[in-house]
Coordinates of C-alpha atoms in Angstrom, one line a residue:
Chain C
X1 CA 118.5 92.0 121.0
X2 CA 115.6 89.1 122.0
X3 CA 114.9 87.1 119.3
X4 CA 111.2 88.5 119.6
X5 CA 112.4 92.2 118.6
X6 CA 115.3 90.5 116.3
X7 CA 111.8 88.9 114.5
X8 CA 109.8 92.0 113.8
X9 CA 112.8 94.2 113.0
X10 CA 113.5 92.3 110.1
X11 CA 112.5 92.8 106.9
X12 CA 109.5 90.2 106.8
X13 CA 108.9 91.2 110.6
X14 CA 108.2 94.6 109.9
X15 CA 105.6 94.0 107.1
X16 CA 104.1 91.0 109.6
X17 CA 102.9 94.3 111.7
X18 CA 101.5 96.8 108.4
X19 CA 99.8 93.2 107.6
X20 CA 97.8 92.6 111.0
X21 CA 97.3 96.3 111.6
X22 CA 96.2 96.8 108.3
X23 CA 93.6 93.8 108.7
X24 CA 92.4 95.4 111.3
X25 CA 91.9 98.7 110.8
X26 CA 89.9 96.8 107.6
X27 CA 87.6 96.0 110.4
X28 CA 87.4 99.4 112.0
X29 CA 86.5 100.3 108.1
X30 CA 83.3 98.4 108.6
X31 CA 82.2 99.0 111.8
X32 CA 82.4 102.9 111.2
X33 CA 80.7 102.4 107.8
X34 CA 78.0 100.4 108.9
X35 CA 77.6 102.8 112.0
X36 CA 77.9 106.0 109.9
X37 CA 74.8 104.3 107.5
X38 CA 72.3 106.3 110.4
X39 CA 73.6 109.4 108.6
X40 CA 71.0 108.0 105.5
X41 CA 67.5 107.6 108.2
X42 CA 65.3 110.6 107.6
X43 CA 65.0 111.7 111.3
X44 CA 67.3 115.1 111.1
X45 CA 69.7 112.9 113.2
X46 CA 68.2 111.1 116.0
X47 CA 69.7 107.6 115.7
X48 CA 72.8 108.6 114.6
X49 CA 73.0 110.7 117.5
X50 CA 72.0 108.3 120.1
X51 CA 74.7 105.8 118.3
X52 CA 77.4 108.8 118.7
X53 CA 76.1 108.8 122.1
X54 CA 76.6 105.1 122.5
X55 CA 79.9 105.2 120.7
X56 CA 81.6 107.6 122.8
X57 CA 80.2 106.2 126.8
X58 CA 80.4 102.4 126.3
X59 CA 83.6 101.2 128.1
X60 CA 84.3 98.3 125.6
X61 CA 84.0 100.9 122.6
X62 CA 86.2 103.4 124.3
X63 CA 88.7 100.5 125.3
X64 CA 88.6 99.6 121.6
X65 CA 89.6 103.5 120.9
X66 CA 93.1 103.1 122.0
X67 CA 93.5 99.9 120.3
X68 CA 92.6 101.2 117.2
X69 CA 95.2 104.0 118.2
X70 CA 97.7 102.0 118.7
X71 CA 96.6 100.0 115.4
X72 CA 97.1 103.3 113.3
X73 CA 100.2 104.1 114.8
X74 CA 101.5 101.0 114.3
X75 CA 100.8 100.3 110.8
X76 CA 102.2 104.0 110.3
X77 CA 105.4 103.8 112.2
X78 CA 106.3 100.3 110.2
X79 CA 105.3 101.7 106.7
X80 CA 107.1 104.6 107.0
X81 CA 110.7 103.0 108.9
X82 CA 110.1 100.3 105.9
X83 CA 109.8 102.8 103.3
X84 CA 112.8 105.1 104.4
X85 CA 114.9 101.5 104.3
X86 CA 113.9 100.7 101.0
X87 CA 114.3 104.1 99.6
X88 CA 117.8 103.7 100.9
X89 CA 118.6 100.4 99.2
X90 CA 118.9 102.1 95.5
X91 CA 120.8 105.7 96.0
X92 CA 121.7 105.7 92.3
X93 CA 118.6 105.6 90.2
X94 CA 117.7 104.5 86.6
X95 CA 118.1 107.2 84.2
X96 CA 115.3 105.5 82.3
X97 CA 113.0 103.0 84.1
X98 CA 109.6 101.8 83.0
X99 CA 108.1 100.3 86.2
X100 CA 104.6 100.7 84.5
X101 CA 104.9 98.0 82.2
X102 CA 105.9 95.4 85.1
X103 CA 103.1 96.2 88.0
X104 CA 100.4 98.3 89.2
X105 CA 100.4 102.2 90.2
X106 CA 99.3 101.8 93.4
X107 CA 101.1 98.3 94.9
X108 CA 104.4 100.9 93.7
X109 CA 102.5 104.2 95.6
X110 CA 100.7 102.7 98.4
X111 CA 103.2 105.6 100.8
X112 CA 102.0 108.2 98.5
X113 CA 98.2 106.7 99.0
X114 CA 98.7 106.3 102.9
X115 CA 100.0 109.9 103.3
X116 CA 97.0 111.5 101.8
X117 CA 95.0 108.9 103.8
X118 CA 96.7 110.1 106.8
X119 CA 96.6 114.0 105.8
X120 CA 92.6 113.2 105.3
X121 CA 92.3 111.6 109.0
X122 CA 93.9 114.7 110.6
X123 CA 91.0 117.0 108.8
X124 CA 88.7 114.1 109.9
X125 CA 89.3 114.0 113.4
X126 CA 89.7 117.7 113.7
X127 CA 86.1 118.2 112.4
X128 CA 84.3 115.4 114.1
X129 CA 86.0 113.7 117.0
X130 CA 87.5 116.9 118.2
X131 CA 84.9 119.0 117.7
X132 CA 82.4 116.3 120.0
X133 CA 85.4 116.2 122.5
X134 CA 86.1 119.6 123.3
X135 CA 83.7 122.1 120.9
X136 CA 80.4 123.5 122.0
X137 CA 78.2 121.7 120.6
X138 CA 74.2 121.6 120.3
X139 CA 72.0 118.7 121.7
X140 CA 69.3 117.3 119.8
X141 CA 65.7 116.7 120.3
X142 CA 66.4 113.5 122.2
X143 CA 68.7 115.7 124.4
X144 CA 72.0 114.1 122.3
X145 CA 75.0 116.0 121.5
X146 CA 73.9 116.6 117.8
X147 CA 77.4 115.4 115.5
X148 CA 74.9 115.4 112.3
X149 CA 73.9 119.2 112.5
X150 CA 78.1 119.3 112.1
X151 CA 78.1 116.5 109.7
X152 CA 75.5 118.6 107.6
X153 CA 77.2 121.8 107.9
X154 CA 80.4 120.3 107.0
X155 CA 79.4 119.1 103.7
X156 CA 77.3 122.1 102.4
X157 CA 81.4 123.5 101.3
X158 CA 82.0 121.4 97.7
X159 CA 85.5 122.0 98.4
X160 CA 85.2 119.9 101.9
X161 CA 83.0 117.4 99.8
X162 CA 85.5 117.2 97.5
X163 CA 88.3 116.3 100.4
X164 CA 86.4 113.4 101.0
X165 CA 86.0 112.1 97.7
X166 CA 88.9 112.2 96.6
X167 CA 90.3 110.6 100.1
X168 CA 88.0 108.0 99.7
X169 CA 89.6 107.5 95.9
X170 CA 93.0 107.4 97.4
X171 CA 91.7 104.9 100.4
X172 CA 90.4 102.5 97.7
X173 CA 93.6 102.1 95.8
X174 CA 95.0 101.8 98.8
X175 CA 92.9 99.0 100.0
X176 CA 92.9 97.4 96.5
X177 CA 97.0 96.7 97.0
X178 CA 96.8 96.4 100.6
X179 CA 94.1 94.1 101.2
X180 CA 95.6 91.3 99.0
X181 CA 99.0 92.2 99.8
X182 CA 98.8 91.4 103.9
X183 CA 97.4 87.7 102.9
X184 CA 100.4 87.1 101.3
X185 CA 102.9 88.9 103.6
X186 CA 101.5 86.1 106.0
X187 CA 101.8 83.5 103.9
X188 CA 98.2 82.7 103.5
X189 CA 98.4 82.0 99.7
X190 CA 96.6 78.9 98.5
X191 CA 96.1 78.3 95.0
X192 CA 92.1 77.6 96.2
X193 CA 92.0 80.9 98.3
X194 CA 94.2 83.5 96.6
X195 CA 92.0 84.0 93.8
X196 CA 88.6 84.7 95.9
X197 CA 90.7 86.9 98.4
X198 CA 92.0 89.2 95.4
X199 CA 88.0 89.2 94.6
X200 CA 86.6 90.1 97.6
X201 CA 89.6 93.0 98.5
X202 CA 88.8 94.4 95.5
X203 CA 85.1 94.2 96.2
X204 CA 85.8 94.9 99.6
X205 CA 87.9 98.8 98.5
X206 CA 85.3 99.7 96.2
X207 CA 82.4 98.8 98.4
X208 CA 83.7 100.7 101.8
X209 CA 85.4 103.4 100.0
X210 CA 82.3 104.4 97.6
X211 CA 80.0 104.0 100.7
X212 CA 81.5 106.5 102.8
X213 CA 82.1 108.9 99.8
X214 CA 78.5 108.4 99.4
X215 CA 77.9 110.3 103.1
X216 CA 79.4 114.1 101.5
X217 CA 77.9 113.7 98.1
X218 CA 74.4 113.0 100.0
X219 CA 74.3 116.2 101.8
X220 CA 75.5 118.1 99.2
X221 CA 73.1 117.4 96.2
X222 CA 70.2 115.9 98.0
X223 CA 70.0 116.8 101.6
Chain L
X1 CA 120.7 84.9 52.1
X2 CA 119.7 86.7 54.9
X3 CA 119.3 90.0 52.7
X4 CA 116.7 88.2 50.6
X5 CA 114.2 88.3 54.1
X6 CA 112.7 91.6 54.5
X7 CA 112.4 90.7 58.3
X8 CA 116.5 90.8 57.9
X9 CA 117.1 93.8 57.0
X10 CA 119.9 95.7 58.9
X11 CA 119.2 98.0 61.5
X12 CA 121.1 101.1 62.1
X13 CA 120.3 102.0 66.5
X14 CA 121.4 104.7 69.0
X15 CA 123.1 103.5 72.3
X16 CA 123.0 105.3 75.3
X17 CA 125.7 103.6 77.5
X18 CA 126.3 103.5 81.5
X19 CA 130.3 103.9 81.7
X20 CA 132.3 103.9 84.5
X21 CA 135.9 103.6 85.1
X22 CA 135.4 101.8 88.7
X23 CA 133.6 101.1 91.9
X24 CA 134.6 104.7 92.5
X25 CA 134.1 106.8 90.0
X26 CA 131.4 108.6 89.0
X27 CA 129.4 107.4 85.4
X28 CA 127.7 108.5 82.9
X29 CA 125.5 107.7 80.0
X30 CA 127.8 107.8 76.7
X31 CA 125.9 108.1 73.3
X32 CA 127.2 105.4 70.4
X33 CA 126.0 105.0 66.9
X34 CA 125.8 100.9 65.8
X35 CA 125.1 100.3 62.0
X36 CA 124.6 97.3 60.1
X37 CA 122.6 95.4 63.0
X38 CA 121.1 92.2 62.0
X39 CA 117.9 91.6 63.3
X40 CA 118.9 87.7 64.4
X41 CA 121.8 89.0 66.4
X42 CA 121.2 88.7 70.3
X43 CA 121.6 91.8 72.1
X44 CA 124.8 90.5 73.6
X45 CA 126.2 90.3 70.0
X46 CA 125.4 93.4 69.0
X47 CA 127.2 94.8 71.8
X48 CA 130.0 92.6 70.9
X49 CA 129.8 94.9 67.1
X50 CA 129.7 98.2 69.2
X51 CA 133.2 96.7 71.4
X52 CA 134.6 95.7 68.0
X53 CA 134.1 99.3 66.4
X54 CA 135.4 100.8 69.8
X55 CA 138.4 98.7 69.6
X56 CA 139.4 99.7 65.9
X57 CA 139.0 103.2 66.8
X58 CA 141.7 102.8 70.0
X59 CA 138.6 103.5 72.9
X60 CA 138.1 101.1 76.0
X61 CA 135.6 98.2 75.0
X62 CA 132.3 98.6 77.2
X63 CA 132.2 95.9 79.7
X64 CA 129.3 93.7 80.5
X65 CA 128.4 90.3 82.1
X66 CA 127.9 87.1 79.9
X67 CA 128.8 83.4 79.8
X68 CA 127.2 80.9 78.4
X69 CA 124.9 82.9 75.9
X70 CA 122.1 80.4 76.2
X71 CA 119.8 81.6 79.0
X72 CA 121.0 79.6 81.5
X73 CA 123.8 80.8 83.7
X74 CA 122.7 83.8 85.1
X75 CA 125.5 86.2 84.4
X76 CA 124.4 88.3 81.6
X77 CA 122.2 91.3 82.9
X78 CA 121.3 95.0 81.9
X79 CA 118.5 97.2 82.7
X80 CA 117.5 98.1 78.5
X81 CA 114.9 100.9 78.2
X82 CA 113.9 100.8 81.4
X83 CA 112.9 97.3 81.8
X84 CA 115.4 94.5 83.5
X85 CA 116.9 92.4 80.5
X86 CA 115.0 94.6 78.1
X87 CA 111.7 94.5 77.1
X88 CA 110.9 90.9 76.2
X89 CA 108.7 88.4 78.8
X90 CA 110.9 85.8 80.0
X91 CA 113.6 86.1 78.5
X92 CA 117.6 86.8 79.7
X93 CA 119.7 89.7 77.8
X94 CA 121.5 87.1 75.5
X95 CA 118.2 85.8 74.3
X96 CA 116.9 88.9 73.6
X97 CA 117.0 89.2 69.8
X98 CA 117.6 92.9 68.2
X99 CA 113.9 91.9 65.7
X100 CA 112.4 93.4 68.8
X101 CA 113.7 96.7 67.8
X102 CA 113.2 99.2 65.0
X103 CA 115.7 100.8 63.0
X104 CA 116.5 104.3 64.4
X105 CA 115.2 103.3 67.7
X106 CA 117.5 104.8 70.5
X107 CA 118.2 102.0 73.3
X108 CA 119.2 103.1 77.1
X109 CA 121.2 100.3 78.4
X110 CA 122.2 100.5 82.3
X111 CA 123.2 98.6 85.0
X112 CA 121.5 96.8 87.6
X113 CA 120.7 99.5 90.3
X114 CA 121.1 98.3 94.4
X115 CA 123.2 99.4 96.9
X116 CA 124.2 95.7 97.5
X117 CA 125.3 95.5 94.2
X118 CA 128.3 97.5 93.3
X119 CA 129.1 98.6 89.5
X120 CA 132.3 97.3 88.5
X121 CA 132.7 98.8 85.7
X122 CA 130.3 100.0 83.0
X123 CA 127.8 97.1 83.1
X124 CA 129.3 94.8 84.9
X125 CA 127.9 94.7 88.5
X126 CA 129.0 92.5 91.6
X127 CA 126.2 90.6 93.0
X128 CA 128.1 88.6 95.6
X129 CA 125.3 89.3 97.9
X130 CA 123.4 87.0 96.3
X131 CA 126.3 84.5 96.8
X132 CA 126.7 85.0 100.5
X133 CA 122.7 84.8 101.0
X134 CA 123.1 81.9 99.4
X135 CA 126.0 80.4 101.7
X136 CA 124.0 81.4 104.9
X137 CA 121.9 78.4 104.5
X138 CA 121.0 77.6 101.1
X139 CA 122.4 74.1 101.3
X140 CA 121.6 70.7 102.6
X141 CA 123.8 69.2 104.7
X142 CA 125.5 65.6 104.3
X143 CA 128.1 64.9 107.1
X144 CA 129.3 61.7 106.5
X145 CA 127.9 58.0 104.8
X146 CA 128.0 56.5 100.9
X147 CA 125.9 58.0 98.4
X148 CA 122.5 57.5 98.8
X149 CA 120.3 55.6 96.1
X150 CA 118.4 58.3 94.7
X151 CA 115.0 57.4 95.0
X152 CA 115.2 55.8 98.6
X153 CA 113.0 58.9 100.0
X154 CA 109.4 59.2 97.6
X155 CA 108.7 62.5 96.9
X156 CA 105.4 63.1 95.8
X157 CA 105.7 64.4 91.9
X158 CA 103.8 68.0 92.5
X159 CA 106.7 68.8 95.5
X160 CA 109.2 67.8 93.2
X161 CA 108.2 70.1 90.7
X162 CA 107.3 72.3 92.4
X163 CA 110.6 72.2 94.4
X164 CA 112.4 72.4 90.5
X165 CA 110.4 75.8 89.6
X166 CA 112.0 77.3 92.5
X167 CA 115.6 75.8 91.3
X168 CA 115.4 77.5 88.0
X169 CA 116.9 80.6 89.8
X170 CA 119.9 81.7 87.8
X171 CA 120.3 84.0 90.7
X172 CA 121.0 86.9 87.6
X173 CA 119.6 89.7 89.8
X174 CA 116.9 90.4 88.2
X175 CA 114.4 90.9 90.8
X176 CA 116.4 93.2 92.2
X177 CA 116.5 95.4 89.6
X178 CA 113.5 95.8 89.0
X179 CA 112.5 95.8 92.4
X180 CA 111.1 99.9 92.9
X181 CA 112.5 98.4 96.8
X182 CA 115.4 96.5 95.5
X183 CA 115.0 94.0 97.6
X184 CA 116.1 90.4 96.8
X185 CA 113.3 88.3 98.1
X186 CA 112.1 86.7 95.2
X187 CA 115.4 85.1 95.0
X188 CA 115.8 84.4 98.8
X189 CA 111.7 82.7 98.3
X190 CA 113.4 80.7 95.6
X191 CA 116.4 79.3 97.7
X192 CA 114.4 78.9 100.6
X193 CA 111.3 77.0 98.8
X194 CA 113.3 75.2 96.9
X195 CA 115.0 73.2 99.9
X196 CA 112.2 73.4 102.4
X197 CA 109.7 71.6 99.9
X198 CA 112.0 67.6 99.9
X199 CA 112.6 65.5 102.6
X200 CA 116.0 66.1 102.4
X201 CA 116.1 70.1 102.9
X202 CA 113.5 69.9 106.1
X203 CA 115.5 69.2 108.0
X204 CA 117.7 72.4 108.7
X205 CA 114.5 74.5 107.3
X206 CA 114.2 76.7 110.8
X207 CA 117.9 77.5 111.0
X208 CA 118.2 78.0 107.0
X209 CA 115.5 80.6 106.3
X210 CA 116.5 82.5 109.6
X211 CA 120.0 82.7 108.6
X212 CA 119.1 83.5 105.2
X213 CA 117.1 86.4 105.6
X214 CA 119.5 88.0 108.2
X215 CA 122.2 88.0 105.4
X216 CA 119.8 89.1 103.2
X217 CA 118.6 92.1 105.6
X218 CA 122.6 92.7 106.8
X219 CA 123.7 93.2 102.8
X220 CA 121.7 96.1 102.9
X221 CA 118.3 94.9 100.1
X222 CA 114.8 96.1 100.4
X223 CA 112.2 94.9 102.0
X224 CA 109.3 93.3 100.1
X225 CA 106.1 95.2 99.4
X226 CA 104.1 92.5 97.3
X227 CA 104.6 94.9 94.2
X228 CA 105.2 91.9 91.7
X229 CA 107.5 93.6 89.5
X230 CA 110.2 90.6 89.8
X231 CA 108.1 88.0 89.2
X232 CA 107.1 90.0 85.7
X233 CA 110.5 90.3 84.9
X234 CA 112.0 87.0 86.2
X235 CA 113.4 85.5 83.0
X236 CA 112.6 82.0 84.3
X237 CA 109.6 82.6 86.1
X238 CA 109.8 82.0 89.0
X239 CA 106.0 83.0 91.0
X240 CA 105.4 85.4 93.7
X241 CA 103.4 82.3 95.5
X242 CA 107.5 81.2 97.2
X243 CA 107.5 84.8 98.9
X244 CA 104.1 83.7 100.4
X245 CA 105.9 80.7 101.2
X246 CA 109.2 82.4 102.7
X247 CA 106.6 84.2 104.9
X248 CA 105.5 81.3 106.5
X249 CA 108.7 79.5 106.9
X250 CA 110.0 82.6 108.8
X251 CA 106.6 82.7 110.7
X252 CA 107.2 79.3 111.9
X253 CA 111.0 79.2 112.5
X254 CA 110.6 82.5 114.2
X255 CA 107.8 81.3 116.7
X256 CA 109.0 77.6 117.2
X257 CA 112.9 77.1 116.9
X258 CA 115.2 76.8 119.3
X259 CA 117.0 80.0 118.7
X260 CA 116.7 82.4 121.3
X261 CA 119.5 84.9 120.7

């Protein structure tokens, strides 16, 4: 073995990679948020139409789509070879063990959080991405393929509004452990930093998370 | 006098015991009753009651670490009601006092739990691995010359405390135990920040903290997930700010030193 694959199949290696993936699929968080905000405008869809448009023929956005691929697999692949390690490295467990009075639920659960993430992202791209890709479906007044009629259909069901929600819960926590977490797996603690980075990843989870779980509960009790 | 003291008053308390023959047996948790328990005793000593009564009645002692009974060596360990040296902030199993239990409470008392560290027998665990992390690099090298006069290199005073918070470790396992991924890298951060903060230790710091963390990695420990669970339970304290700091001396030695293989 290179001393480059030596490096990130080590223990510290391994989390290096969930820490820059997971950064940056923070980023993706932001730009789909932001984008997805069109769903709010009162034109039964127009903009956020033409941006679906926009999203899904602009070569720099499509480049970015395997990227963020890879960025998903990656953080995936890592967390879970990490995990499976680490599950390994106590085979005889406590008979009694109160982990609850030493650290947080979720910085102990963040596999159990990322699987329903992940369960929650199949559903997601099933009912959005590959429905645009390969579906039939309608155009718009502005002669767009219409994603919101979809979007609106989709979250008439409370039990598919409830999916997201409770995703979106999930993602928070998950972001609240995570977000903190990778500044330190890189070493970027600093006794003037750490404390405004815990802030704002904690601003940061609840802020995305309750923004796109705002998206379902809009259609359903006031659209 | 100590019956006069209503704080004193014995304690009568149900064990629930990890024994094991050996290395390859299987255990078991074994139920003993303790009376008489004074509530100054150390947890150590009442165990010491328990091995006394077991003895009279012809039954194999239980054994456990311990040596210098004072908080400082390290040895002493046990994973009591669920928590690593029981349920106390800061504190090692011989300076946990029995006050901090009730009469009638029933106390599970385990070993430490990693693969790398095997049970001996009942309580007693072998943490060698610690040892032979430790031995990978966790020194400073001084070939050849006189003694040095000890203040010929000026440390700055916030290094060199800093640097002696990381050299509390009493390398007792603790953060392993309670580690949900048993991994030992709140004592590896220790070594590794402790030496790579002087003068003296920067100079091998590439080669130390890569040969360090392969012997962590090879004796088979966890990899760290920021949980913070060993830094709550570190009896000296020892802060979750040197794994940041391990992070950044791999970074570097990985990307810049002159090992290729």
């Amino acid at each position: 073995m290179s001393w480059f694959t030596k490096t990130f199949s080590s223990t510290i290696g391994r989390k290096l990679l969930v820490a820059i993936t997971g950064l940056f699929l923070c980023s993706f968080l932001v730009v789909h948020l932001i984008g997805n905000l069109q769903l709010f405008s009162a034109d039964e869809g127009v903009a956020f139409n033409a941006y679906t448009y926009f999203m899904t023929h602009n070569p720099v956005i499509r480049a970015m789509e395997i990227v963020l691929l890879l960025g998903f697999a990656f953080h995936i692949y890592e967390a879970v070879v990490i995990t499976r390690r680490n599950q390994s490295a106590r085979s005889v467990k406590y008979a009694v063990n109160r982990p609850e009075q030493n650290s947080n639920w979720s910085s102990r659960n963040m596999g159990l959080l990322g699987t329903v993430i992940f369960v929650f992202l199949l559903v997601h791209l099933y009912n959005f991405y590959f429905k645009l890709k390969f579906g039939e479906v309608s155009l718009d007044a502005a002669g767009n393929k219409n994603l919101y009629v979809i979007a609106v259909e989709s979250f008439s069901h409370w039990w598919y509004v409830a999916l997201y929600v409770i995703s979106m819960i999930a993602l928070a926590f998950h972001l609240i452990h995570g977000f903190q977490s990778a500044f330190q797996t890189l070493g970027l603690s600093h006794k003037k930093y750490t404390p405004a980075i815990k802030a704002f990843g904690y601003f940061f989870s609840i802020v995305v998370c309750a923004g796109f779980a705002a998206m379902p509960l809009y259609f359903f009790f006031l659209y | 006098m100590a019956g006069n003291n209503p704080n004193s008053t014995p304690m009568n308390l149900t064990l629930k015991v990890w024994r094991q023959k050996n290395a390859k047996t299987q255990g078991q948790l074994v139920t003993y009753n303790v009376k008489e328990i004074s509530p100054d005793m150390s947890f150590l000593e009442m165990f010491d009651v328990l091995n006394e009564d077991l003895l009279r009645q012809g039954q194999e002692p239980v054994a456990f670490d311990h040596d210098c009974r004072e908080g400082i060596c390290g040895m002493c360990s046990m994973y009591i009601n669920g928590r690593a040296h029981g349920p106390e902030k800061g504190t090692t199993t011989c300076q946990l006092h029995m006050r901090k239990f009730k009469d009638g409470d029933t106390i599970v008392v385990e070993p430490w739990r990693a693969n790398a560290f095997t049970v001996h027998k009942d309580l007693s665990t072998d943490r060698s691995a610690l040892d032979r992390i430790q031995q990978a690099g966790g020194y400073v090298s001084v070939n050849t010359g006189g003694v040095p006069d000890a203040n010929e290199i000026p440390i700055p005073k916030p290094i060199a405390d800093k640097a002696f918070d990381a050299a509390t470790c009493i390398q007792c396992g603790a953060c392993v135990a309670a580690c949900k991924n048993a991994s030992a890298m709140l004592f590896l951060s220790a070594k590794v920040s402790q030496l790579a903060l002087l003068p003296q230790g920067k100079v091998e710091r590439k080669t130390r903290v890569e040969n360090m963390l392969a012997q962590h990695d090879a004796e088979g420990f966890g990899s760290c997930t920021n949980i913070g669970a060993c830094a709550a339970e570190c009896p000296v304290g020892i802060s979750l700010d040197n794994i940041a700091m391990l992070n950044r001396e791999y970074i570097s030695a990985k990307a810049t030193s002159d090992n290729i293989g």
